[in-house]
Structures are given as C-alpha cells and as structure tokens.
Amino acid sequence: MTDKPKKPRRTRVDSQAGVAAAMVAGGKKITLPAGLTLTAAERRVFVELCEEHSKSELTSHRIRLLVSLARNLIALDNEQKAIAREGSVLVNSHGNAYPNPRVKVTTGLHNSILSMRRSLGIHTRALEGGSNQKAAVRRAHNKANEADRENYDTNLINFPKPQETDDDD
C-alpha cells in the first residue's frame, strides 16, 4: 500500500497558534483587489458580508467573490424595486397581459446569490461539512481573538504593521 500525503489539518482556533494567527489577522485591513471599484451601496453590503467572516478567513480570492456577491445583492434589490413599481404582469399595446421580464432576471440573480453563498460557505453548514455548531464555535473563537488584539501590549507581541493602501477605491 502506498502512503498518500496527508492533507494538512487546519490549526485549531483554540490552540496557541490559532489564537496568535487570529490576533495577527485582526489587525489586517481588508482591501479590494486592484482594478475593482464599488458604488457606495455595494460598499455597504460588502462591509456587511466581510463582517460575517473572521479576518483570518478572508483571502484575496474570497474578497473578489464577496465583491461579486455584493454587486448581485444590490442588482437584485434594484430589480425588485422596479418590479414593485411596474408590477409583475405588464400589458402590451394590444391589451394582452405578459409577465414582466424583470421577474426572470430576479430569479436568476437570486439563484446566483444563493449559489455564491454556498460557494463562500456563508451558511454555517457549508463551513464544517454539515455541522452548524462547529462552524459557529470556530467563527466565535476567531472573532473573539481578533477583538482581543487590543488588550495586548504591542511591545510584547510583534504584530505586523498595517498595510498602506489607497482608500479611493
């Protein structure tokens, strides 16, 4: 039997290494990847989505997906407002009723959002292979450790310097 290389285990969030990694990540500034811009409404949704994750979970790829999700959420909101204004059934010039095409667009956006949420593992079952409790505990530990960062003397723990970025995005 050949020995297959084992997949490295994720560091436990309640271990010393896990706590240290969360504290370091707590000081990380979340920045948009180069070339991405957001409207004010998209930025608000993006910030809300980022708050659902601990900073140690946010990779640049995950941030790109969160940007896409924020854009889809705003687009869905805009389409739903238009449907509320126009109605879901329209009447053509001959007096025949037909479905508003925006209904199909909202269905597609909704499906895309749900798919993206599953991909990102925003719902807790996706994060821990079906266990809501493990995902909730891991997220709570990471968030607590990130928040606890301010309680340590920076002379004792060598935290990385915050990254300098432009806030013009």
CSV table of C-alpha atoms in Angstrom, one decimal:
chain,number,residue,atom,x,y,z
A,1,MET,CA,0.0,0.0,0.0
A,2,THR,CA,1.4,3.4,-0.9
A,3,ASP,CA,1.4,6.2,1.6
A,4,LYS,CA,-0.6,9.1,0.3
A,5,PRO,CA,0.5,12.5,1.5
A,6,LYS,CA,-2.0,13.7,4.2
A,7,LYS,CA,-3.8,16.9,3.8
A,8,PRO,CA,-2.6,19.4,6.4
A,9,ARG,CA,-5.0,19.9,9.2
A,10,ARG,CA,-6.5,23.3,9.9
A,11,THR,CA,-5.0,24.8,13.0
A,12,ARG,CA,-7.4,24.6,15.9
A,13,VAL,CA,-8.8,28.0,16.7
A,14,ASP,CA,-8.4,27.5,20.5
A,15,SER,CA,-4.7,26.4,20.2
A,16,GLN,CA,-1.9,28.9,20.8
A,17,ALA,CA,-1.0,29.0,17.1
A,18,GLY,CA,-4.7,29.5,16.2
A,19,VAL,CA,-5.1,32.3,18.7
A,20,ALA,CA,-1.9,34.0,17.6
A,21,ALA,CA,-2.9,33.8,13.9
A,22,ALA,CA,-6.4,35.3,14.7
A,23,MET,CA,-4.8,38.2,16.6
A,24,VAL,CA,-2.5,38.9,13.8
A,25,ALA,CA,-5.3,38.7,11.3
A,26,GLY,CA,-7.4,41.0,13.5
A,27,GLY,CA,-5.2,43.9,12.5
A,28,LYS,CA,-5.4,43.1,8.8
A,29,LYS,CA,-7.0,45.9,6.8
A,30,ILE,CA,-9.4,44.4,4.2
A,31,THR,CA,-8.7,45.9,0.8
A,32,LEU,CA,-10.2,45.5,-2.6
A,33,PRO,CA,-8.1,43.8,-5.2
A,34,ALA,CA,-6.6,46.0,-7.8
A,35,GLY,CA,-9.0,47.1,-10.5
A,36,LEU,CA,-12.2,46.6,-8.5
A,37,THR,CA,-14.4,49.5,-7.6
A,38,LEU,CA,-17.7,49.6,-5.7
A,39,THR,CA,-20.5,52.1,-5.5
A,40,ALA,CA,-21.5,53.4,-2.1
A,41,ALA,CA,-24.4,50.9,-1.8
A,42,GLU,CA,-22.2,48.0,-2.9
A,43,ARG,CA,-19.5,49.0,-0.4
A,44,ARG,CA,-22.0,49.0,2.5
A,45,VAL,CA,-23.1,45.5,1.5
A,46,PHE,CA,-19.5,44.4,1.0
A,47,VAL,CA,-18.6,45.6,4.5
A,48,GLU,CA,-21.6,43.6,6.0
A,49,LEU,CA,-20.5,40.5,4.1
A,50,CYS,CA,-17.0,40.9,5.4
A,51,GLU,CA,-18.2,41.2,8.9
A,52,GLU,CA,-19.8,37.7,8.6
A,53,HIS,CA,-16.3,36.3,8.3
A,54,SER,CA,-13.4,36.4,10.6
A,55,LYS,CA,-10.5,38.3,9.0
A,56,SER,CA,-8.3,35.2,9.1
A,57,GLU,CA,-10.8,33.6,6.7
A,58,LEU,CA,-10.6,36.4,4.1
A,59,THR,CA,-8.2,35.6,1.3
A,60,SER,CA,-7.9,37.8,-1.8
A,61,HIS,CA,-10.0,35.3,-3.8
A,62,ARG,CA,-12.7,35.2,-1.2
A,63,ILE,CA,-12.8,39.0,-1.2
A,64,ARG,CA,-13.3,39.0,-5.0
A,65,LEU,CA,-16.2,36.6,-4.5
A,66,LEU,CA,-17.7,38.9,-1.8
A,67,VAL,CA,-17.4,41.8,-4.2
A,68,SER,CA,-19.4,39.9,-6.8
A,69,LEU,CA,-21.9,38.8,-4.2
A,70,ALA,CA,-22.4,42.5,-3.0
A,71,ARG,CA,-22.9,43.6,-6.6
A,72,ASN,CA,-25.5,40.8,-7.2
A,73,LEU,CA,-27.4,41.7,-4.0
A,74,ILE,CA,-27.6,45.4,-5.0
A,75,ALA,CA,-28.7,44.4,-8.5
A,76,LEU,CA,-31.4,42.1,-7.1
A,77,ASP,CA,-32.6,44.9,-4.8
A,78,ASN,CA,-32.8,47.3,-7.7
A,79,GLU,CA,-34.8,44.8,-9.9
A,80,GLN,CA,-37.2,44.1,-7.0
A,81,LYS,CA,-37.9,47.8,-6.6
A,82,ALA,CA,-38.6,48.1,-10.3
A,83,ILE,CA,-41.0,45.1,-10.2
A,84,ALA,CA,-42.8,46.7,-7.2
A,85,ARG,CA,-43.1,49.9,-9.2
A,86,GLU,CA,-44.1,48.3,-12.6
A,87,GLY,CA,-45.9,45.2,-11.4
A,88,SER,CA,-45.1,41.5,-12.2
A,89,VAL,CA,-47.6,41.5,-15.1
A,90,LEU,CA,-47.4,44.0,-17.9
A,91,VAL,CA,-49.9,44.8,-20.7
A,92,ASN,CA,-48.7,45.3,-24.3
A,93,SER,CA,-50.2,47.7,-26.9
A,94,HIS,CA,-52.8,45.2,-27.9
A,95,GLY,CA,-54.1,44.9,-24.3
A,96,ASN,CA,-52.6,41.4,-23.7
A,97,ALA,CA,-51.0,40.6,-20.4
A,98,TYR,CA,-47.5,39.2,-20.3
A,99,PRO,CA,-45.0,38.6,-17.5
A,100,ASN,CA,-42.6,41.3,-16.6
A,101,PRO,CA,-39.1,40.2,-17.9
A,102,ARG,CA,-37.6,41.5,-14.7
A,103,VAL,CA,-39.2,38.6,-12.8
A,104,LYS,CA,-36.9,36.2,-14.7
A,105,VAL,CA,-33.9,38.4,-14.1
A,106,THR,CA,-34.6,38.5,-10.3
A,107,THR,CA,-34.9,34.7,-10.3
A,108,GLY,CA,-31.5,34.4,-12.0
A,109,LEU,CA,-29.9,36.9,-9.6
A,110,HIS,CA,-31.5,35.1,-6.6
A,111,ASN,CA,-30.2,31.7,-7.7
A,112,SER,CA,-26.7,33.3,-8.4
A,113,ILE,CA,-26.7,34.8,-4.9
A,114,LEU,CA,-27.7,31.5,-3.2
A,115,SER,CA,-25.0,29.7,-5.2
A,116,MET,CA,-22.4,32.2,-4.3
A,117,ARG,CA,-23.3,32.0,-0.6
A,118,ARG,CA,-22.9,28.2,-0.8
A,119,SER,CA,-19.6,28.6,-2.5
A,120,LEU,CA,-18.4,31.1,0.1
A,121,GLY,CA,-19.7,28.9,2.9
A,122,ILE,CA,-21.6,31.8,4.4
A,123,HIS,CA,-24.2,29.5,5.7
A,124,THR,CA,-22.7,27.5,8.6
A,125,ARG,CA,-23.3,24.0,7.3
A,126,ALA,CA,-21.0,24.6,4.4
A,127,LEU,CA,-18.2,25.6,6.6
A,128,GLU,CA,-17.9,22.5,8.6
A,129,GLY,CA,-19.3,19.7,6.5
A,130,GLY,CA,-22.8,19.8,7.8
A,131,SER,CA,-22.2,20.9,11.4
A,132,ASN,CA,-23.5,24.3,12.4
A,133,GLN,CA,-22.2,24.0,15.9
A,134,LYS,CA,-18.5,23.5,14.9
A,135,ALA,CA,-18.6,26.4,12.4
A,136,ALA,CA,-20.3,28.7,14.9
A,137,VAL,CA,-17.7,27.9,17.6
A,138,ARG,CA,-14.8,28.4,15.2
A,139,ARG,CA,-16.1,31.7,14.0
A,140,ALA,CA,-16.8,32.9,17.6
A,141,HIS,CA,-13.3,31.9,18.6
A,142,ASN,CA,-11.7,33.7,15.7
A,143,LYS,CA,-13.8,36.9,16.2
A,144,ALA,CA,-13.1,36.9,19.9
A,145,ASN,CA,-9.4,36.5,19.3
A,146,GLU,CA,-9.4,39.3,16.7
A,147,ALA,CA,-11.2,41.6,19.1
A,148,ASP,CA,-8.8,40.7,21.9
A,149,ARG,CA,-5.9,42.0,20.0
A,150,GLU,CA,-6.3,45.5,21.5
A,151,ASN,CA,-5.8,44.1,25.0
A,152,TYR,CA,-2.1,43.1,24.4
A,153,ASP,CA,0.9,45.4,24.8
A,154,THR,CA,2.3,45.8,21.3
A,155,ASN,CA,5.8,45.7,22.8
A,156,LEU,CA,5.3,42.1,23.8
A,157,ILE,CA,3.7,40.7,20.6
A,158,ASN,CA,5.2,41.6,17.3
A,159,PHE,CA,2.2,42.5,15.3
A,160,PRO,CA,2.7,43.2,11.6
A,161,LYS,CA,2.4,46.8,10.5
A,162,PRO,CA,-0.9,47.7,8.8
A,163,GLN,CA,-0.6,47.7,5.0
A,164,GLU,CA,-0.7,51.2,3.4
A,165,THR,CA,-3.4,51.3,0.8
A,166,ASP,CA,-5.4,53.9,-1.1
A,167,ASP,CA,-8.9,54.4,0.2
A,168,ASP,CA,-10.0,55.9,-3.1
A,169,ASP,CA,-11.4,52.6,-4.4
